[in-house]
Coordinates of C-alpha atoms in Angstrom, one line a residue:
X1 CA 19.3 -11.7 15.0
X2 CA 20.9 -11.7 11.4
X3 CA 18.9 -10.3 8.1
X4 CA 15.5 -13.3 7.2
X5 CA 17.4 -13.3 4.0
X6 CA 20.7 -15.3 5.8
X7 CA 21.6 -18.4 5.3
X8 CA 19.7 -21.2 5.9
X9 CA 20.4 -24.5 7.5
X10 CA 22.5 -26.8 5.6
X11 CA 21.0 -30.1 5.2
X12 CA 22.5 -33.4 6.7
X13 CA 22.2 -36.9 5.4
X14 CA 18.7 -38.4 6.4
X15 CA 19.9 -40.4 10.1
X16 CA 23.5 -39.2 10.6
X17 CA 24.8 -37.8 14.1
X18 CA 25.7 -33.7 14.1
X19 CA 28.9 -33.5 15.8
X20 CA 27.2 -30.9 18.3
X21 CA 24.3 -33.2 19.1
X22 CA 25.9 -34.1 22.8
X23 CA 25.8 -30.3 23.2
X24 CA 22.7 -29.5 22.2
X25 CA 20.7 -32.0 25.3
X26 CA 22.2 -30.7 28.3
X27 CA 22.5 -27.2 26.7
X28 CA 18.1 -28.0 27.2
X29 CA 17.9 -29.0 30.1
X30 CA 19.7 -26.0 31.4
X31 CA 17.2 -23.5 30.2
X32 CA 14.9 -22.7 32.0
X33 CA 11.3 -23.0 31.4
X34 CA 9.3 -20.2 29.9
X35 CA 12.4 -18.7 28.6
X36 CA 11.8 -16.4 25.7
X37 CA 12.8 -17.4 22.3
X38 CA 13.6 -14.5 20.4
X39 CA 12.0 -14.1 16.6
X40 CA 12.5 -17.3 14.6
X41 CA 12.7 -17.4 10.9
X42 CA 11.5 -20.5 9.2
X43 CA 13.2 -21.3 6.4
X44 CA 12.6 -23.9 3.3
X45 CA 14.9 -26.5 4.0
X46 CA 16.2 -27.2 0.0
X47 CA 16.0 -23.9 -1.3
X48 CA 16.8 -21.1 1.8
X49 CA 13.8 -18.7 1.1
X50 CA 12.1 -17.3 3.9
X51 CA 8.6 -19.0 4.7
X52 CA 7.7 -16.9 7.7
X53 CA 8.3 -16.3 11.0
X54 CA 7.2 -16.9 14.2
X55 CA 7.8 -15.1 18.0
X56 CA 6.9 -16.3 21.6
X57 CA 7.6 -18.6 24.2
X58 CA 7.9 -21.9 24.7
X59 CA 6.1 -24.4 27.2
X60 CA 9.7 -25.4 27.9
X61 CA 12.6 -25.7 25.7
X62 CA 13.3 -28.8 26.0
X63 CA 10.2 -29.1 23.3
X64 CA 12.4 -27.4 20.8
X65 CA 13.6 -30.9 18.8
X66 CA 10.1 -31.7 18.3
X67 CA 9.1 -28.1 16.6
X68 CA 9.5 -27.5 13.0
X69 CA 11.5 -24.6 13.4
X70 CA 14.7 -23.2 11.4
X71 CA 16.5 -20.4 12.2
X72 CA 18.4 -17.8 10.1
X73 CA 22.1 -17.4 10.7
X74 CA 22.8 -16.7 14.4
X75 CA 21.2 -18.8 17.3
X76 CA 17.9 -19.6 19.2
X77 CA 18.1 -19.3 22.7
X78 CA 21.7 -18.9 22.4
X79 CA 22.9 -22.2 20.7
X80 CA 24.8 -21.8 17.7
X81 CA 23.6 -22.7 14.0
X82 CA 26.1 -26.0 13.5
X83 CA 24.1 -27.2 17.2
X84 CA 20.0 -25.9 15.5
X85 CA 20.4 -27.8 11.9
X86 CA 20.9 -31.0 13.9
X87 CA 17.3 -29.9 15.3
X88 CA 16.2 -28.8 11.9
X89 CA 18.0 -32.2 10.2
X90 CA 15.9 -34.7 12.4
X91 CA 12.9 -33.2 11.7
X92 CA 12.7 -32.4 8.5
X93 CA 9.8 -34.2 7.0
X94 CA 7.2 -32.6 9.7
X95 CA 8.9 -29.2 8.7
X96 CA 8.3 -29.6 4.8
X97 CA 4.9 -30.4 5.7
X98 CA 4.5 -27.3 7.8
X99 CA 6.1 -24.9 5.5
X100 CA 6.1 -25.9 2.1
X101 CA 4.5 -23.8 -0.4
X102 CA 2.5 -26.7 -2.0
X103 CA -0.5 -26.1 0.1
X104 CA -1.9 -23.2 -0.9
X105 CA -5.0 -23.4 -3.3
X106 CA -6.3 -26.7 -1.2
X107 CA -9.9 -26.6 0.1
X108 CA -9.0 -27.1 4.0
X109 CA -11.6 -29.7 5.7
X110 CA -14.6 -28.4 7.0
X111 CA -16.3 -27.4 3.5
X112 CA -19.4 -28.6 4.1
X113 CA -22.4 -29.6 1.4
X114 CA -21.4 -26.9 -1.0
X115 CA -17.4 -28.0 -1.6
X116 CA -15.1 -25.5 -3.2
X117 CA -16.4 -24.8 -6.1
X118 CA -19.8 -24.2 -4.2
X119 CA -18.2 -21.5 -1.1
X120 CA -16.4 -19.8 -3.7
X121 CA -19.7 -18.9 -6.2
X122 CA -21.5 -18.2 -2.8
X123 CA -18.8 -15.8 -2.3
X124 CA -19.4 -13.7 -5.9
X125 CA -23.0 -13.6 -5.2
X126 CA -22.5 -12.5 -1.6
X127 CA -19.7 -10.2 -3.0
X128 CA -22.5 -9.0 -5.8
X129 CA -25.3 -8.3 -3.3
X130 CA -23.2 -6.1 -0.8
X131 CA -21.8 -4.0 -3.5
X132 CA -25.4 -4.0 -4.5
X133 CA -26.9 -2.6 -2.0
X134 CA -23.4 0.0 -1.2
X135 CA -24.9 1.6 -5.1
X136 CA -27.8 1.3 -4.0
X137 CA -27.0 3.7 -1.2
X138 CA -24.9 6.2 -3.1
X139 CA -27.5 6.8 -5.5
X140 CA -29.7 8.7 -2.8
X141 CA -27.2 9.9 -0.6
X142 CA -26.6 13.2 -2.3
X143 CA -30.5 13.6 -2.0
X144 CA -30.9 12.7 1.1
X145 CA -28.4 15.1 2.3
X146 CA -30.0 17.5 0.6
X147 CA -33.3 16.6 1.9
X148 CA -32.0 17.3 5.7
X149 CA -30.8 20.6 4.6
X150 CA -27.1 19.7 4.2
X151 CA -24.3 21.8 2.0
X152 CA -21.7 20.4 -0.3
X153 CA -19.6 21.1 2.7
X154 CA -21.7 19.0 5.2
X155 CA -21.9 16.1 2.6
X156 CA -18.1 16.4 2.0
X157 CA -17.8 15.9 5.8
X158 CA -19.6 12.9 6.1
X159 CA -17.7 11.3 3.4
X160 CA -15.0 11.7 4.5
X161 CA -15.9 10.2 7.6
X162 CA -17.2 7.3 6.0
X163 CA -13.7 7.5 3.8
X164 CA -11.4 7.4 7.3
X165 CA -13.5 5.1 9.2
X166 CA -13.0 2.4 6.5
X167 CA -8.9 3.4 6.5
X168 CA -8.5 2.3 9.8
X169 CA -11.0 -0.4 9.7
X170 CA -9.2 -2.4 6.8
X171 CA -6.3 -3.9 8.3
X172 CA -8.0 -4.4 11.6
X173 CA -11.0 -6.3 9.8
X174 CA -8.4 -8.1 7.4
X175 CA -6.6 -9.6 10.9
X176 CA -9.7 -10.3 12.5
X177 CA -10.8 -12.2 9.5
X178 CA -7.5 -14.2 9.4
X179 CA -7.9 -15.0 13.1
X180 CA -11.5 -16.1 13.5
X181 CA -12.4 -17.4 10.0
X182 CA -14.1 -16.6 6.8
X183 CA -17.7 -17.1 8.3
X184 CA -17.2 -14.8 11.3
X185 CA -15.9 -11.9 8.8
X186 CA -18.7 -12.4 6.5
X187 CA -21.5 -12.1 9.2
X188 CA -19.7 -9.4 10.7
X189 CA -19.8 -7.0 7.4
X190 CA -23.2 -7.8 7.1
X191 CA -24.5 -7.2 10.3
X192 CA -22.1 -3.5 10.0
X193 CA -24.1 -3.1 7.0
X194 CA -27.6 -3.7 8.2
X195 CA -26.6 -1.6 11.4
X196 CA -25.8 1.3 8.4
X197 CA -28.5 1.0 6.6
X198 CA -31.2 0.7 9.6
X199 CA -29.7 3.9 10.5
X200 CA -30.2 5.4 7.2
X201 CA -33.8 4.4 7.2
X202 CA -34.7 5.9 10.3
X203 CA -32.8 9.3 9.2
X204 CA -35.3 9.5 6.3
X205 CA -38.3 9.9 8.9
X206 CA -38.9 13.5 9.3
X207 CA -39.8 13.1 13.5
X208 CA -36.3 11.8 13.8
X209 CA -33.1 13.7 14.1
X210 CA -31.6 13.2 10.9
X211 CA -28.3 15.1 10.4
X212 CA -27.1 13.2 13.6
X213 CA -28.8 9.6 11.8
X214 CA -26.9 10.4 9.1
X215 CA -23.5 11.2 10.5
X216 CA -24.3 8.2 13.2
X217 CA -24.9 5.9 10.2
X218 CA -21.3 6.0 8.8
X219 CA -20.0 4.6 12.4
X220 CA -20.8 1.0 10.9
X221 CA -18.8 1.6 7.8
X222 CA -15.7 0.5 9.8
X223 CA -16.4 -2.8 9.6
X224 CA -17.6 -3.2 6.2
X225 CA -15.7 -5.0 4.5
X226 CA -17.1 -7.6 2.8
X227 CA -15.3 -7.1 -0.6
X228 CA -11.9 -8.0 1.1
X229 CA -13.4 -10.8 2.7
X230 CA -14.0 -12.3 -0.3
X231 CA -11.2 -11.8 -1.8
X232 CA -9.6 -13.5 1.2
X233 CA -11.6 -16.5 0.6
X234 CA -11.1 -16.5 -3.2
X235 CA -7.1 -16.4 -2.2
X236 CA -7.0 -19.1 0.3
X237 CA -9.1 -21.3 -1.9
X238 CA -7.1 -20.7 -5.4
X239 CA -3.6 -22.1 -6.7
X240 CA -1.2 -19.4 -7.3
X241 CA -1.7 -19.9 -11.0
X242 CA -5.3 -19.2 -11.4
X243 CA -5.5 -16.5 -8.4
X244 CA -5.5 -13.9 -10.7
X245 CA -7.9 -14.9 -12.6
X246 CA -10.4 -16.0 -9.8
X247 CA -9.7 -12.1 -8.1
X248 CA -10.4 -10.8 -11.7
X249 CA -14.1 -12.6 -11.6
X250 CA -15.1 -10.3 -8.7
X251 CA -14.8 -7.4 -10.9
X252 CA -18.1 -9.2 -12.6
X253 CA -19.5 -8.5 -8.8
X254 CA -18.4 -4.9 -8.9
X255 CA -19.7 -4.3 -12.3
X256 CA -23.2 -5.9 -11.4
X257 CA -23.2 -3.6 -8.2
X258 CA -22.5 -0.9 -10.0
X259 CA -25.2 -1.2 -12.8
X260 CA -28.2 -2.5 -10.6
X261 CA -27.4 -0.7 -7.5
X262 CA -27.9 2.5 -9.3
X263 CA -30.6 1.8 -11.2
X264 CA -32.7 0.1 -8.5
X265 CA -31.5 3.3 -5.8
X266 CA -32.8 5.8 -8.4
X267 CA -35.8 3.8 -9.4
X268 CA -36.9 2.9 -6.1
X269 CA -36.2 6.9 -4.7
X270 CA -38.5 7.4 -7.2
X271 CA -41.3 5.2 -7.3
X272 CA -41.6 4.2 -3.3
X273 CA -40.1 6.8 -1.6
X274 CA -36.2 7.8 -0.8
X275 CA -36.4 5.6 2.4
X276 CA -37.3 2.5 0.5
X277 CA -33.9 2.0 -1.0
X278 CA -32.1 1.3 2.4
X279 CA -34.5 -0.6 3.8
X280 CA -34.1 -2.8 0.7
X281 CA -30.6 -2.8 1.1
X282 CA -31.4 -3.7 5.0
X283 CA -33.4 -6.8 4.6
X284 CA -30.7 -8.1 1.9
X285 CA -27.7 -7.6 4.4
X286 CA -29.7 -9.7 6.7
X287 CA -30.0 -12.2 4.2
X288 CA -26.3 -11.9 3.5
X289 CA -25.5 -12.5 6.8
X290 CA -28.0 -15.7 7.0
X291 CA -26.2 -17.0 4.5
X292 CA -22.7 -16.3 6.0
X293 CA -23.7 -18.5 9.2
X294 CA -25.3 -21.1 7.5
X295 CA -23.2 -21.7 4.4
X296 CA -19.9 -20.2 4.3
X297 CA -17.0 -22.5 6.1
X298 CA -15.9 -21.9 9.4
X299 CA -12.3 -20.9 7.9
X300 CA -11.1 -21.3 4.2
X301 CA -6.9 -21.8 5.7
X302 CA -5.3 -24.9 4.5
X303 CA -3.5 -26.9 7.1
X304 CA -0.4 -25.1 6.9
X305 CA -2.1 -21.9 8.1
X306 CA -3.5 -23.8 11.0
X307 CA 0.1 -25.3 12.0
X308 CA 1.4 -21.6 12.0
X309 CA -1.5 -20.3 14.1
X310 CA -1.3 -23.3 16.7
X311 CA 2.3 -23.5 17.0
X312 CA 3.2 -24.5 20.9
X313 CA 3.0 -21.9 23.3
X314 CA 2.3 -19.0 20.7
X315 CA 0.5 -16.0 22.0
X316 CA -2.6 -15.3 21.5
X317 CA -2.5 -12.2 18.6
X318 CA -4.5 -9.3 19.1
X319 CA -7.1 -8.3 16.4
X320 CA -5.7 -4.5 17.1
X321 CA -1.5 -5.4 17.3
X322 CA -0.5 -2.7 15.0
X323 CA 3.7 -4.6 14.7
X324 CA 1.8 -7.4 13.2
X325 CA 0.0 -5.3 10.8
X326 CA 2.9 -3.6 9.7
X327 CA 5.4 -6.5 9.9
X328 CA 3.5 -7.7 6.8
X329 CA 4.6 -4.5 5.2
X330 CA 8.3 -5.7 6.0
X331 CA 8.4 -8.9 4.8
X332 CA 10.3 -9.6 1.3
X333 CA 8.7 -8.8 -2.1
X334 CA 5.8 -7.0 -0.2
X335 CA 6.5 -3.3 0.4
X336 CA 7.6 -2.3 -3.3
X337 CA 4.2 -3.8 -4.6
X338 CA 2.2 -2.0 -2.1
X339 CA 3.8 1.0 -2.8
X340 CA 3.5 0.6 -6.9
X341 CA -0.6 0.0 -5.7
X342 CA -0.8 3.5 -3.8
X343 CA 1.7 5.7 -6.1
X344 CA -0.4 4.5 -9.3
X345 CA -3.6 4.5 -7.9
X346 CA -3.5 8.0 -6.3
X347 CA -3.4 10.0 -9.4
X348 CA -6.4 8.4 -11.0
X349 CA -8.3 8.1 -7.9
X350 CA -8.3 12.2 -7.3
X351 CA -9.6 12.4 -10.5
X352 CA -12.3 9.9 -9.9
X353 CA -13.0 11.4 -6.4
X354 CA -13.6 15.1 -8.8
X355 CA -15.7 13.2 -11.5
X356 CA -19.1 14.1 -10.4
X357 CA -18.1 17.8 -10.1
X358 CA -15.7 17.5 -13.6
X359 CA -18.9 15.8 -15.4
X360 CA -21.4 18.5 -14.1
X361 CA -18.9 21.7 -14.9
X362 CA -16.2 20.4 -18.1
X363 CA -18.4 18.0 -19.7
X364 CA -21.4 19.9 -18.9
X365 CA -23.6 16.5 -18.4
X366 CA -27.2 16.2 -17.1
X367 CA -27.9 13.9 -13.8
X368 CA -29.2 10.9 -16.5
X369 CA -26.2 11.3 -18.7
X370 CA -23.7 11.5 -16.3
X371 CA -25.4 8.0 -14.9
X372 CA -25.1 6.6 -18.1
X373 CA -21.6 7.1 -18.4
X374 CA -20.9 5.4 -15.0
X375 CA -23.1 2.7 -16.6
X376 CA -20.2 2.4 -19.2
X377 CA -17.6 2.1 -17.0
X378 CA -19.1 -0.4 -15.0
X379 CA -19.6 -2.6 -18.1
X380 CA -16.3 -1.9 -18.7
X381 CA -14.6 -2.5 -15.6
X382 CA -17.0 -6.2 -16.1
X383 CA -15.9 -7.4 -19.1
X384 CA -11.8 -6.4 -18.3
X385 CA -11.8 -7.4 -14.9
X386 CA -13.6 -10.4 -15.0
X387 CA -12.9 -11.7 -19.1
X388 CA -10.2 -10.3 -20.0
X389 CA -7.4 -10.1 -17.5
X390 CA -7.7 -13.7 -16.3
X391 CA -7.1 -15.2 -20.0
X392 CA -4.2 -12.4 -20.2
X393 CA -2.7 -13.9 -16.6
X394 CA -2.7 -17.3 -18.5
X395 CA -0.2 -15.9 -20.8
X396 CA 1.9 -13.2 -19.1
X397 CA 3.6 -12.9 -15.6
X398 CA 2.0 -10.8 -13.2
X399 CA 5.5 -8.9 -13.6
X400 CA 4.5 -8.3 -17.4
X401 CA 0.9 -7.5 -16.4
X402 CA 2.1 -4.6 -13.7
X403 CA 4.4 -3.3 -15.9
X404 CA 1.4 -2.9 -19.1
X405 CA -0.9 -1.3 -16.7
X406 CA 1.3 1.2 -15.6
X407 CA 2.5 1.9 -19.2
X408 CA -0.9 1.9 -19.7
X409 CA -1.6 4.7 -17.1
X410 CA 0.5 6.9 -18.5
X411 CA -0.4 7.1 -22.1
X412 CA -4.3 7.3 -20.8
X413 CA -2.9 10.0 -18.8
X414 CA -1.5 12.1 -21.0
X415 CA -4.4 11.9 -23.2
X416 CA -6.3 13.1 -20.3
X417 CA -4.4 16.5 -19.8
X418 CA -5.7 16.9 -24.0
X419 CA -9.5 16.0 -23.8
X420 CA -11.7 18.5 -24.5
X421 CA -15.3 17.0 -24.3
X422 CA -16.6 13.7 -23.1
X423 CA -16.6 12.3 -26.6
X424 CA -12.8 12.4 -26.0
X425 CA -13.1 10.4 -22.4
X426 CA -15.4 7.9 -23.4
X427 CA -12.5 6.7 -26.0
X428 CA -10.1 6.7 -23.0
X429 CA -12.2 4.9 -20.7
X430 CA -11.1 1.1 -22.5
X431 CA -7.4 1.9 -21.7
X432 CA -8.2 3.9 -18.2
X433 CA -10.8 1.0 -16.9
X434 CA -7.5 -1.9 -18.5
X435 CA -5.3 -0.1 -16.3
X436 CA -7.3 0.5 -13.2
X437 CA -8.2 -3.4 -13.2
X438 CA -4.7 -4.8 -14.2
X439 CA -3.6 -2.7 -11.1
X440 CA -5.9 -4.1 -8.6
X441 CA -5.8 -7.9 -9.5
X442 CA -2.4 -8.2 -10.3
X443 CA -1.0 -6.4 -7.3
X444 CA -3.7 -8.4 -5.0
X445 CA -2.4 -11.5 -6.3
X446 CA 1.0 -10.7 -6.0
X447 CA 0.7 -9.3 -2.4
X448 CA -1.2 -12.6 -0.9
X449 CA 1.3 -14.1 -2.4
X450 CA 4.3 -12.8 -0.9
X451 CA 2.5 -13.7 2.7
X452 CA 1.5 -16.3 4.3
X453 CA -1.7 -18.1 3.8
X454 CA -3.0 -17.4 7.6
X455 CA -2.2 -13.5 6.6
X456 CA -4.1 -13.2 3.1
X457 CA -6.8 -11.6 4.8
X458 CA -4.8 -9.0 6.9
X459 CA -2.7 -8.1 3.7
X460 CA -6.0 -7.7 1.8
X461 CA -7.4 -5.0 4.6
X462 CA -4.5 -3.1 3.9
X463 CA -5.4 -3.4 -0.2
X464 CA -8.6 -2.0 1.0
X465 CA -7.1 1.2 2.7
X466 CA -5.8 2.3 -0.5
X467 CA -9.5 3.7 -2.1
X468 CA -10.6 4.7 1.5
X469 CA -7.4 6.9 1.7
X470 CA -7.4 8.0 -1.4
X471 CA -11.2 9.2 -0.9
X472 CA -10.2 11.0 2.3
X473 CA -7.7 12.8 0.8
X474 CA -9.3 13.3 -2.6
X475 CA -11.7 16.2 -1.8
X476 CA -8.9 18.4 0.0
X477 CA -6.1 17.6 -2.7
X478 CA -8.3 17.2 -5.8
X479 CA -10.7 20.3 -5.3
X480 CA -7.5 22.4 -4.4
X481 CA -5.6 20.9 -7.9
X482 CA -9.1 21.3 -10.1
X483 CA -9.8 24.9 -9.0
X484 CA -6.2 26.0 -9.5
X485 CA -4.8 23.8 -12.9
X486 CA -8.9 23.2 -14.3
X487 CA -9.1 19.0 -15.6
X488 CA -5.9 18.4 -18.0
X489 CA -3.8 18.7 -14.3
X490 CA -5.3 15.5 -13.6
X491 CA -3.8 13.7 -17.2
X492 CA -0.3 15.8 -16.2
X493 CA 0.1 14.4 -12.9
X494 CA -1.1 10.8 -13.8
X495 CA 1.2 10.8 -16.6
X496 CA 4.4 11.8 -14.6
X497 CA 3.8 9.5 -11.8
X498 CA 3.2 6.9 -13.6
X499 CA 5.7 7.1 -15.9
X500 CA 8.0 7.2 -13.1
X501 CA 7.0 4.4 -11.4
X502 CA 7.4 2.7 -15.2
X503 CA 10.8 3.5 -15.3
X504 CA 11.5 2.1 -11.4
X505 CA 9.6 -1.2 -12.8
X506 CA 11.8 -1.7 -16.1
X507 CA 15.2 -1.2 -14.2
X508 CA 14.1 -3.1 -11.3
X509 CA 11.3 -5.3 -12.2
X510 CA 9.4 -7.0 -9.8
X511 CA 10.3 -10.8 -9.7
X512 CA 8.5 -13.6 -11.5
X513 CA 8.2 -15.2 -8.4
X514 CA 7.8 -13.9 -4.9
X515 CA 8.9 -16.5 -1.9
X516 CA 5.5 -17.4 0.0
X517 CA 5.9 -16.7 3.5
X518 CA 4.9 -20.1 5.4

């Protein structure tokens, strides 16, 4: 099979004979049935770019005329290319309704009372409330831990539990959300976070083992992914043009999260008990999940997705196929952007994974103080991601945007490697929290772009693996980089990678626009 970037199908005028055509019927009925066809590339048939692609069998080949199927530049079951474009030529119009890109960003049937506009603000506030209630959790683990008589060691292990188990959770809860539908992959987070958080509650009652609670709690954490969920639906239910703005909105969720989770976790710890938190965060993850059920569609896939997934005689995908996770990572336009995402976001996301230890040690903060800070950058990261980038996506390309928040990166970083107090950081945080965001959206948008509409969800769990990675290998790399090099290491290796990566972007920028795999 030639290279997905060969040559498509030429087209024929509208009703005229191929030459081949008298070879092409008895050729079929030759084959025998359930022959297998080999991987098939479907192409746009004006322009040649790759839509997607599609492997199985058939129910017999002599259904092949009626699929709307292309193939690159060798053959399909052994027929040559002059012999397929007659196939492709006759049925053209069901093909361009199949593949073309035009369907995106339309609200598939099966909406329901609430309409569009309606799933997609149920999906902030469901968004808002599970990020909620994650805050609402971190802002009693540490005492918690301590309360059961754990180390820094201990607590390091369980995070990083917690931080693998949602690595290899991602991209198998992205695929099963593509597969069985937005509803399905919202109830599923939320019942993985009630499970968490029951588990939680019952650590904090002394007659109960509670070290093994604990450690047993983060089992659930697999399947939480309810931030990519959303963002799946957000994808499938926005045009190209204002994706990056509706992505940029959820940062409104993260920053509310951020700012309420912690300030209802430490004020509930306090007034009502340590225990009360989680079981606050319990009954509001079985809300979440009522609503799921009841409210959100079924899927949010336009039709094209659904032709793709119900094409004749196509296999039945596991949730777990590992080629079709990383096949996404091979198709055009998508492996350089996910690479930009993890090369750029690594650097900054040691230093975060080292903050609470760099604000109790270099900027020699207090509990309150330190939580006061985080309380600036989530107002931050509020007004950026959810104000500001989308009216600067109205005005650049996503190329422009990529390229700023790298440049971005590195200035922030250099200053980094200079700060001396926390004075210094807070006037960094505006450019740092700019870049962080800018990275996140725009490479989002870009990546569930470059895929196909009934793979936004499986390209978004492997987004997601990026902070769970970085947060497994943060404590290791970052402790051994902080107790060797002290804090400006941090600005030194931000500001080389990035800079780097800057370099790669302005000789070989990333095109305007990626080809939509269909």
């Amino acid at each position: 099979m030639s290279s997905p970037e060969g040559p498509a199908l030429g087209p024929h005028p509208q009703g005229s004979r191929n030459p081949h055509e008298a070879q092409l019927l008895p050729l079929l009925q030759e084959v025998p049935a359930q022959t297998a066809v080999p991987e098939v590339y479907i192409t746009d048939s004006s322009s040649g770019r790759l839509l997607g692609t599609w492997a199985g069998k058939t129910s017999s080949p002599r259904d092949l005329p009626q699929a709307p199927w292309s193939c690159s530049s060798q053959n399909l079951l052994g027929f040559p290319e002059e012999v397929l474009s007659w196939v492709f030529q006759q049925h053209l119009p069901s093909m361009r309704k199949v593949g073309a890109p035009g369907g995106q960003g339309q609200a598939p049937s099966g909406m329901g009372a609430l309409g569009r506009s309606g799933v997609v603000l149920l999906t902030y506030v469901l968004a808002a409330l599970e990020l909620t209630c994650l805050f609402m959790q971190f802002s009693i683990m540490p005492y918690l831990s301590r309360r059961l008589g754990l180390d820094s060691v201990a607590f390091g292990y369980q995070q990083t539990v917690f931080g693998v188990l949602q690595l290899l959770g991602g991209p198998v809860f992205g695929r099963f959300a593509d597969q069985h539908g937005a509803r399905a992959a919202f109830t599923l987070s939320f019942l993985a976070s009630s499970a968490l958080y029951l588990l939680l509650a019952a650590a904090c009652i002394r007659a109960l083992p509670g070290v093994a609670l604990l450690f047993a709690s983060r089992l659930p954490g697999a399947l939480m992914h309810t931030l990519p969920a959303a963002q799946m639906v957000i994808a499938d239910l926005s045009t190209p043009e204002e994706r990056p703005a509706a992505l940029g909105r959820l940062g409104l969720c993260f920053g509310v999260g951020l700012i309420f989770g912690s300030l209802l976790g430490g004020t509930l710890s306090s007034s009502c008990g340590i225990q009360c938190p989680v079981i606050v965060a319990f009954v509001v993850t079985l809300l979440g999940a009522l609503l799921s059920v009841t409210c959100i569609p079924a899927s949010t896939k336009g039709a094209s997705a659904h032709a793709q997934t119900t094409l004749p005689g196509r296999p039945k995908a596991s949730v777990f196929d590992l080629k079709a996770i990383t096949r996404l990572l091979l198709q055009p336009g998508v492996l350089p952007v996910f690479l930009v995402k993890v090369i750029c976001g690594l650097p900054i996301g040691l230093f975060m994974v080292m903050f609470s230890i760099i604000s109790m040690d270099f900027f020699q903060l207090e509990a309150a103080q330190a939580g006061y800070l985080m309380s600036f950058f989530g107002v931050l990261q509020m007004v950026i991601q959810g104000l500001v980038i989308g009216r600067l996506s109205s005005h650049f390309s996503e190329g422009d945007l990529l390229r700023a928040s790298v440049l971005v990166f590195s200035v922030v970083g250099l200053a980094m490697a200079l700060m001396a107090n926390v004075f210094h950081f807070c006037l960094l945080m505006p450019g740092l929290v700019f870049s962080m965001c800018a990275l996140n959206v725009v490479t989002d948008s870009m990546l569930t772009k470059a895929v196909s509409t009934s793979d936004t969800g499986t390209m978004l769990g492997l987004c997601a693996s990026v902070q769970p990675l970085t947060r497994t290998l943060g404590p290791t790399l970052g402790g051994l980089l902080y107790r060797g090099f002290g804090v400006p290491v941090f600005g030194h290796v931000q500001f080389a990678v990035n800079f780097i990566v800057f370099l790669v972007l302005w000789r070989q920028p990333v095109p305007r626009k990626m080809g939509k795999a269909q």
